[in-house]
Amino acid sequence: MNAKIMTRLSVIAIAGALVTGCATQQGTNTAVGTGVGAGTGAALGAIFGGGKGAAIGAGVGAAVGGITGYNWEKIHNKLSGATKGTGTQITEQPDGSLKLNIPSSVTFDTNSYAIKPSFQPVLAQVAQTLNQNPEVIAQVVGHTDSTGQAAYNQTLSVNRAQSVTSYLATQGVAPQRLSATGMGASQPIADNNTEAGRAENRRVEIYLRATAQPGQQRTQ
């Protein structure tokens, strides 16, 4: 058996171990499992299909961290009603999660991580959704525009994400079902050279992920 085949088989064995780990440890933070799953898929894809294979493998591997095929329709409709008029966008993602993109006009004042009154009804509905669906967890991601120092923006984005998870916890959501991440200005979705673009980039994203199907006990 030549060295190339041996290398491939070794990577497959490692990937299998990673997948098993994701399946058994996903209870507290499926977002972590999704990341590891994506990395595993990318590794396999790179071996068997080059760069394009890596991209495809990452997309497939991400499913390891959560339940795919989850029916979000009821939750989507409920959240859409609660966020109407706020500019919040709700979309199902390729990895099977449900993403809420909430604009800065609703969430926080400039240079602040104190939750605005207009943000509270949205978060109350998210909390209610989580309390009614114990198989679902939430990852909160804070973003800023590129104005100011990168270190300051990073800290501000983390503080904003943590403000959201803290608020959800006050509404009865178990802290272990919540995670907070700050991305600073590193993931713009619009042009930071315009005011309109900067406003789009200042946002909070909430990803809802299912760790089991409805009625099943979540893996601990």
mmCIF file of C-alpha atoms in Angstrom:
data_model
loop_
_atom_site.group_PDB
_atom_site.id
_atom_site.type_symbol
_atom_site.label_atom_id
_atom_site.label_comp_id
_atom_site.label_asym_id
_atom_site.label_seq_id
_atom_site.Cartn_x
_atom_site.Cartn_y
_atom_site.Cartn_z
ATOM 1 C CA MET A 1 0.000 0.000 0.000
ATOM 2 C CA ASN A 2 1.638 3.305 -1.062
ATOM 3 C CA ALA A 3 2.228 6.317 1.186
ATOM 4 C CA LYS A 4 -0.565 8.420 -0.372
ATOM 5 C CA ILE A 5 -3.217 5.782 0.390
ATOM 6 C CA MET A 6 -1.880 5.365 3.927
ATOM 7 C CA THR A 7 -2.111 9.128 4.490
ATOM 8 C CA ARG A 8 -5.717 9.194 3.298
ATOM 9 C CA LEU A 9 -6.675 6.325 5.546
ATOM 10 C CA SER A 10 -5.011 7.996 8.534
ATOM 11 C CA VAL A 11 -6.945 11.209 7.977
ATOM 12 C CA ILE A 12 -10.207 9.272 7.635
ATOM 13 C CA ALA A 13 -9.527 7.583 10.979
ATOM 14 C CA ILE A 14 -8.845 10.935 12.668
ATOM 15 C CA ALA A 15 -11.949 12.443 11.097
ATOM 16 C CA GLY A 16 -14.026 9.562 12.369
ATOM 17 C CA ALA A 17 -12.808 10.197 15.882
ATOM 18 C CA LEU A 18 -13.658 13.895 15.593
ATOM 19 C CA VAL A 19 -17.144 13.120 14.357
ATOM 20 C CA THR A 20 -17.708 10.798 17.288
ATOM 21 C CA GLY A 21 -16.560 13.502 19.677
ATOM 22 C CA CYS A 22 -18.965 16.015 18.155
ATOM 23 C CA ALA A 23 -21.848 13.603 18.461
ATOM 24 C CA THR A 24 -21.246 12.933 22.144
ATOM 25 C CA GLN A 25 -20.261 16.416 23.389
ATOM 26 C CA GLN A 26 -22.612 18.699 21.492
ATOM 27 C CA GLY A 27 -25.039 19.304 24.364
ATOM 28 C CA THR A 28 -23.548 22.454 25.838
ATOM 29 C CA ASN A 29 -22.484 24.248 22.656
ATOM 30 C CA THR A 30 -23.416 22.823 19.296
ATOM 31 C CA ALA A 31 -21.756 25.803 17.630
ATOM 32 C CA VAL A 32 -18.416 24.268 18.643
ATOM 33 C CA GLY A 33 -19.456 20.921 17.217
ATOM 34 C CA THR A 34 -20.448 22.591 13.965
ATOM 35 C CA GLY A 35 -17.036 24.202 13.665
ATOM 36 C CA VAL A 36 -15.206 20.933 14.268
ATOM 37 C CA GLY A 37 -17.529 19.136 11.883
ATOM 38 C CA ALA A 38 -16.840 21.723 9.216
ATOM 39 C CA GLY A 39 -13.109 21.354 9.752
ATOM 40 C CA THR A 40 -13.356 17.579 9.453
ATOM 41 C CA GLY A 41 -15.378 17.833 6.270
ATOM 42 C CA ALA A 42 -12.935 20.331 4.825
ATOM 43 C CA ALA A 43 -9.997 18.041 5.556
ATOM 44 C CA LEU A 44 -11.617 15.114 3.795
ATOM 45 C CA GLY A 45 -12.767 17.288 0.917
ATOM 46 C CA ALA A 46 -9.268 18.687 0.423
ATOM 47 C CA ILE A 47 -7.796 15.196 0.213
ATOM 48 C CA PHE A 48 -10.286 13.839 -2.258
ATOM 49 C CA GLY A 49 -11.295 16.925 -4.203
ATOM 50 C CA GLY A 50 -8.775 19.733 -3.784
ATOM 51 C CA GLY A 51 -9.858 23.233 -2.836
ATOM 52 C CA LYS A 52 -13.398 22.879 -4.198
ATOM 53 C CA GLY A 53 -13.730 19.592 -2.341
ATOM 54 C CA ALA A 54 -12.676 21.314 0.870
ATOM 55 C CA ALA A 55 -15.447 23.865 0.544
ATOM 56 C CA ILE A 56 -18.042 21.184 -0.129
ATOM 57 C CA GLY A 57 -16.678 18.993 2.656
ATOM 58 C CA ALA A 58 -16.884 21.856 5.148
ATOM 59 C CA GLY A 59 -20.539 22.412 4.329
ATOM 60 C CA VAL A 60 -21.372 18.749 4.752
ATOM 61 C CA GLY A 61 -19.206 18.358 7.845
ATOM 62 C CA ALA A 62 -20.897 21.272 9.615
ATOM 63 C CA ALA A 63 -24.019 19.148 9.947
ATOM 64 C CA VAL A 64 -22.146 16.978 12.462
ATOM 65 C CA GLY A 65 -22.579 19.710 15.084
ATOM 66 C CA GLY A 66 -26.370 19.908 14.920
ATOM 67 C CA ILE A 67 -29.581 18.300 13.701
ATOM 68 C CA THR A 68 -30.302 18.786 10.017
ATOM 69 C CA GLY A 69 -33.806 18.550 8.637
ATOM 70 C CA TYR A 70 -35.271 20.318 11.650
ATOM 71 C CA ASN A 71 -38.663 21.873 10.944
ATOM 72 C CA TRP A 72 -38.253 25.590 11.667
ATOM 73 C CA GLU A 73 -41.578 26.682 10.135
ATOM 74 C CA LYS A 74 -43.485 27.222 13.382
ATOM 75 C CA ILE A 75 -40.580 28.999 15.069
ATOM 76 C CA HIS A 76 -39.877 31.070 11.959
ATOM 77 C CA ASN A 77 -43.468 32.232 11.730
ATOM 78 C CA LYS A 78 -43.654 33.087 15.419
ATOM 79 C CA LEU A 79 -40.425 35.072 15.375
ATOM 80 C CA SER A 80 -41.408 36.828 12.148
ATOM 81 C CA GLY A 81 -44.574 38.098 13.813
ATOM 82 C CA ALA A 82 -42.717 39.287 16.888
ATOM 83 C CA THR A 83 -40.011 41.099 14.903
ATOM 84 C CA LYS A 84 -42.262 42.695 12.292
ATOM 85 C CA GLY A 85 -41.293 46.305 11.672
ATOM 86 C CA THR A 86 -37.852 45.967 13.275
ATOM 87 C CA GLY A 87 -35.927 45.195 10.100
ATOM 88 C CA THR A 88 -34.918 41.804 11.469
ATOM 89 C CA GLN A 89 -34.134 39.224 8.799
ATOM 90 C CA ILE A 90 -34.813 35.559 9.578
ATOM 91 C CA THR A 91 -33.292 32.950 7.298
ATOM 92 C CA GLU A 92 -32.568 29.233 7.452
ATOM 93 C CA GLN A 93 -28.879 28.517 6.956
ATOM 94 C CA PRO A 94 -27.164 25.741 4.944
ATOM 95 C CA ASP A 95 -25.970 24.121 8.190
ATOM 96 C CA GLY A 96 -29.568 23.695 9.350
ATOM 97 C CA SER A 97 -29.626 26.614 11.811
ATOM 98 C CA LEU A 98 -32.070 29.525 11.865
ATOM 99 C CA LYS A 99 -30.421 32.957 11.746
ATOM 100 C CA LEU A 100 -31.873 36.214 13.056
ATOM 101 C CA ASN A 101 -30.029 39.279 11.745
ATOM 102 C CA ILE A 102 -31.071 42.224 13.924
ATOM 103 C CA PRO A 103 -30.005 45.746 12.842
ATOM 104 C CA SER A 104 -28.347 48.369 15.025
ATOM 105 C CA SER A 105 -31.410 50.608 14.870
ATOM 106 C CA VAL A 106 -33.098 48.086 17.180
ATOM 107 C CA THR A 107 -30.282 46.674 19.278
ATOM 108 C CA PHE A 108 -27.777 49.137 20.794
ATOM 109 C CA ASP A 109 -26.926 52.826 20.771
ATOM 110 C CA THR A 110 -23.548 53.873 19.347
ATOM 111 C CA ASN A 111 -20.612 52.784 21.562
ATOM 112 C CA SER A 112 -23.006 51.115 23.994
ATOM 113 C CA TYR A 113 -23.783 47.531 24.936
ATOM 114 C CA ALA A 114 -26.892 48.395 26.952
ATOM 115 C CA ILE A 115 -29.896 46.742 25.332
ATOM 116 C CA LYS A 116 -32.313 49.280 23.862
ATOM 117 C CA PRO A 117 -36.019 49.086 24.833
ATOM 118 C CA SER A 118 -36.845 48.326 21.173
ATOM 119 C CA PHE A 119 -34.647 45.208 21.395
ATOM 120 C CA GLN A 120 -36.323 43.741 24.461
ATOM 121 C CA PRO A 121 -39.534 42.448 22.784
ATOM 122 C CA VAL A 122 -37.432 40.659 20.168
ATOM 123 C CA LEU A 123 -35.288 39.013 22.827
ATOM 124 C CA ALA A 124 -38.326 38.160 24.929
ATOM 125 C CA GLN A 125 -39.752 36.234 21.979
ATOM 126 C CA VAL A 126 -36.431 34.487 21.371
ATOM 127 C CA ALA A 127 -36.339 33.499 25.051
ATOM 128 C CA GLN A 128 -39.890 32.214 24.903
ATOM 129 C CA THR A 129 -39.001 30.198 21.811
ATOM 130 C CA LEU A 130 -36.008 28.647 23.568
ATOM 131 C CA ASN A 131 -38.028 27.874 26.694
ATOM 132 C CA GLN A 132 -40.716 26.183 24.623
ATOM 133 C CA ASN A 133 -38.207 24.197 22.549
ATOM 134 C CA PRO A 134 -35.640 22.639 24.917
ATOM 135 C CA GLU A 135 -33.881 20.923 22.017
ATOM 136 C CA VAL A 136 -32.814 24.304 20.595
ATOM 137 C CA ILE A 137 -29.737 26.301 21.653
ATOM 138 C CA ALA A 138 -28.641 29.826 20.714
ATOM 139 C CA GLN A 139 -25.353 31.340 19.603
ATOM 140 C CA VAL A 140 -25.211 35.151 19.688
ATOM 141 C CA VAL A 141 -22.679 36.950 17.473
ATOM 142 C CA GLY A 142 -21.942 40.675 17.785
ATOM 143 C CA HIS A 143 -20.623 42.776 14.870
ATOM 144 C CA THR A 144 -19.480 46.383 14.495
ATOM 145 C CA ASP A 145 -18.541 48.634 11.595
ATOM 146 C CA SER A 146 -14.894 49.534 10.899
ATOM 147 C CA THR A 147 -14.977 52.967 12.576
ATOM 148 C CA GLY A 148 -12.514 53.239 15.452
ATOM 149 C CA GLN A 149 -9.794 50.928 16.707
ATOM 150 C CA ALA A 150 -10.028 47.226 15.935
ATOM 151 C CA ALA A 151 -9.385 46.232 19.560
ATOM 152 C CA TYR A 152 -12.152 48.510 20.801
ATOM 153 C CA ASN A 153 -14.592 47.170 18.212
ATOM 154 C CA GLN A 154 -13.745 43.596 19.141
ATOM 155 C CA THR A 155 -14.393 44.255 22.831
ATOM 156 C CA LEU A 156 -17.617 46.111 22.070
ATOM 157 C CA SER A 157 -18.904 43.259 19.892
ATOM 158 C CA VAL A 158 -18.169 40.715 22.640
ATOM 159 C CA ASN A 159 -19.871 42.872 25.273
ATOM 160 C CA ARG A 160 -22.950 43.257 23.078
ATOM 161 C CA ALA A 161 -23.210 39.516 22.474
ATOM 162 C CA GLN A 162 -22.839 38.866 26.202
ATOM 163 C CA SER A 163 -25.521 41.459 26.983
ATOM 164 C CA VAL A 164 -27.901 39.478 24.790
ATOM 165 C CA THR A 165 -27.114 36.116 26.396
ATOM 166 C CA SER A 166 -27.389 37.682 29.857
ATOM 167 C CA TYR A 167 -30.818 39.064 29.002
ATOM 168 C CA LEU A 168 -31.976 35.693 27.657
ATOM 169 C CA ALA A 169 -30.770 34.064 30.877
ATOM 170 C CA THR A 170 -32.896 36.499 32.919
ATOM 171 C CA GLN A 171 -35.867 35.254 30.908
ATOM 172 C CA GLY A 172 -35.341 31.701 32.138
ATOM 173 C CA VAL A 173 -33.068 30.261 29.442
ATOM 174 C CA ALA A 174 -30.398 27.990 30.938
ATOM 175 C CA PRO A 175 -26.939 29.590 30.481
ATOM 176 C CA GLN A 176 -25.464 26.351 29.129
ATOM 177 C CA ARG A 177 -27.788 26.680 26.132
ATOM 178 C CA LEU A 178 -26.315 30.080 25.245
ATOM 179 C CA SER A 179 -22.986 31.188 23.784
ATOM 180 C CA ALA A 180 -21.667 34.669 22.945
ATOM 181 C CA THR A 181 -19.095 35.582 20.311
ATOM 182 C CA GLY A 182 -17.785 38.953 19.141
ATOM 183 C CA MET A 183 -16.449 39.416 15.608
ATOM 184 C CA GLY A 184 -15.661 43.133 15.715
ATOM 185 C CA ALA A 185 -15.548 44.543 12.185
ATOM 186 C CA SER A 186 -14.092 41.387 10.640
ATOM 187 C CA GLN A 187 -17.268 40.190 8.874
ATOM 188 C CA PRO A 188 -18.864 43.145 7.055
ATOM 189 C CA ILE A 189 -21.958 42.530 4.960
ATOM 190 C CA ALA A 190 -21.970 45.993 3.380
ATOM 191 C CA ASP A 191 -19.606 48.816 2.387
ATOM 192 C CA ASN A 192 -17.996 50.447 5.418
ATOM 193 C CA ASN A 193 -17.248 53.521 3.311
ATOM 194 C CA THR A 194 -20.901 54.614 3.419
ATOM 195 C CA GLU A 195 -23.136 55.431 6.387
ATOM 196 C CA ALA A 196 -25.805 53.041 5.116
ATOM 197 C CA GLY A 197 -23.230 50.268 4.815
ATOM 198 C CA ARG A 198 -21.821 50.889 8.282
ATOM 199 C CA ALA A 199 -25.337 50.762 9.712
ATOM 200 C CA GLU A 200 -25.843 47.328 8.126
ATOM 201 C CA ASN A 201 -22.568 46.083 9.530
ATOM 202 C CA ARG A 202 -23.492 47.110 13.088
ATOM 203 C CA ARG A 203 -25.701 44.153 13.891
ATOM 204 C CA VAL A 204 -26.424 41.261 16.196
ATOM 205 C CA GLU A 205 -26.933 37.781 14.795
ATOM 206 C CA ILE A 206 -28.652 35.030 16.753
ATOM 207 C CA TYR A 207 -28.271 31.486 15.459
ATOM 208 C CA LEU A 208 -30.767 28.926 16.712
ATOM 209 C CA ARG A 209 -29.581 25.346 16.384
ATOM 210 C CA ALA A 210 -31.380 22.119 17.111
ATOM 211 C CA THR A 211 -29.520 19.420 19.040
ATOM 212 C CA ALA A 212 -32.405 16.947 18.836
ATOM 213 C CA GLN A 213 -35.753 16.583 17.132
ATOM 214 C CA PRO A 214 -38.837 17.900 18.988
ATOM 215 C CA GLY A 215 -39.818 15.627 21.868
ATOM 216 C CA GLN A 216 -36.355 14.108 22.177
ATOM 217 C CA GLN A 217 -34.128 14.781 25.151
ATOM 218 C CA ARG A 218 -31.143 16.918 24.334
ATOM 219 C CA THR A 219 -27.773 15.119 24.594
ATOM 220 C CA GLN A 220 -25.823 16.244 27.655
#
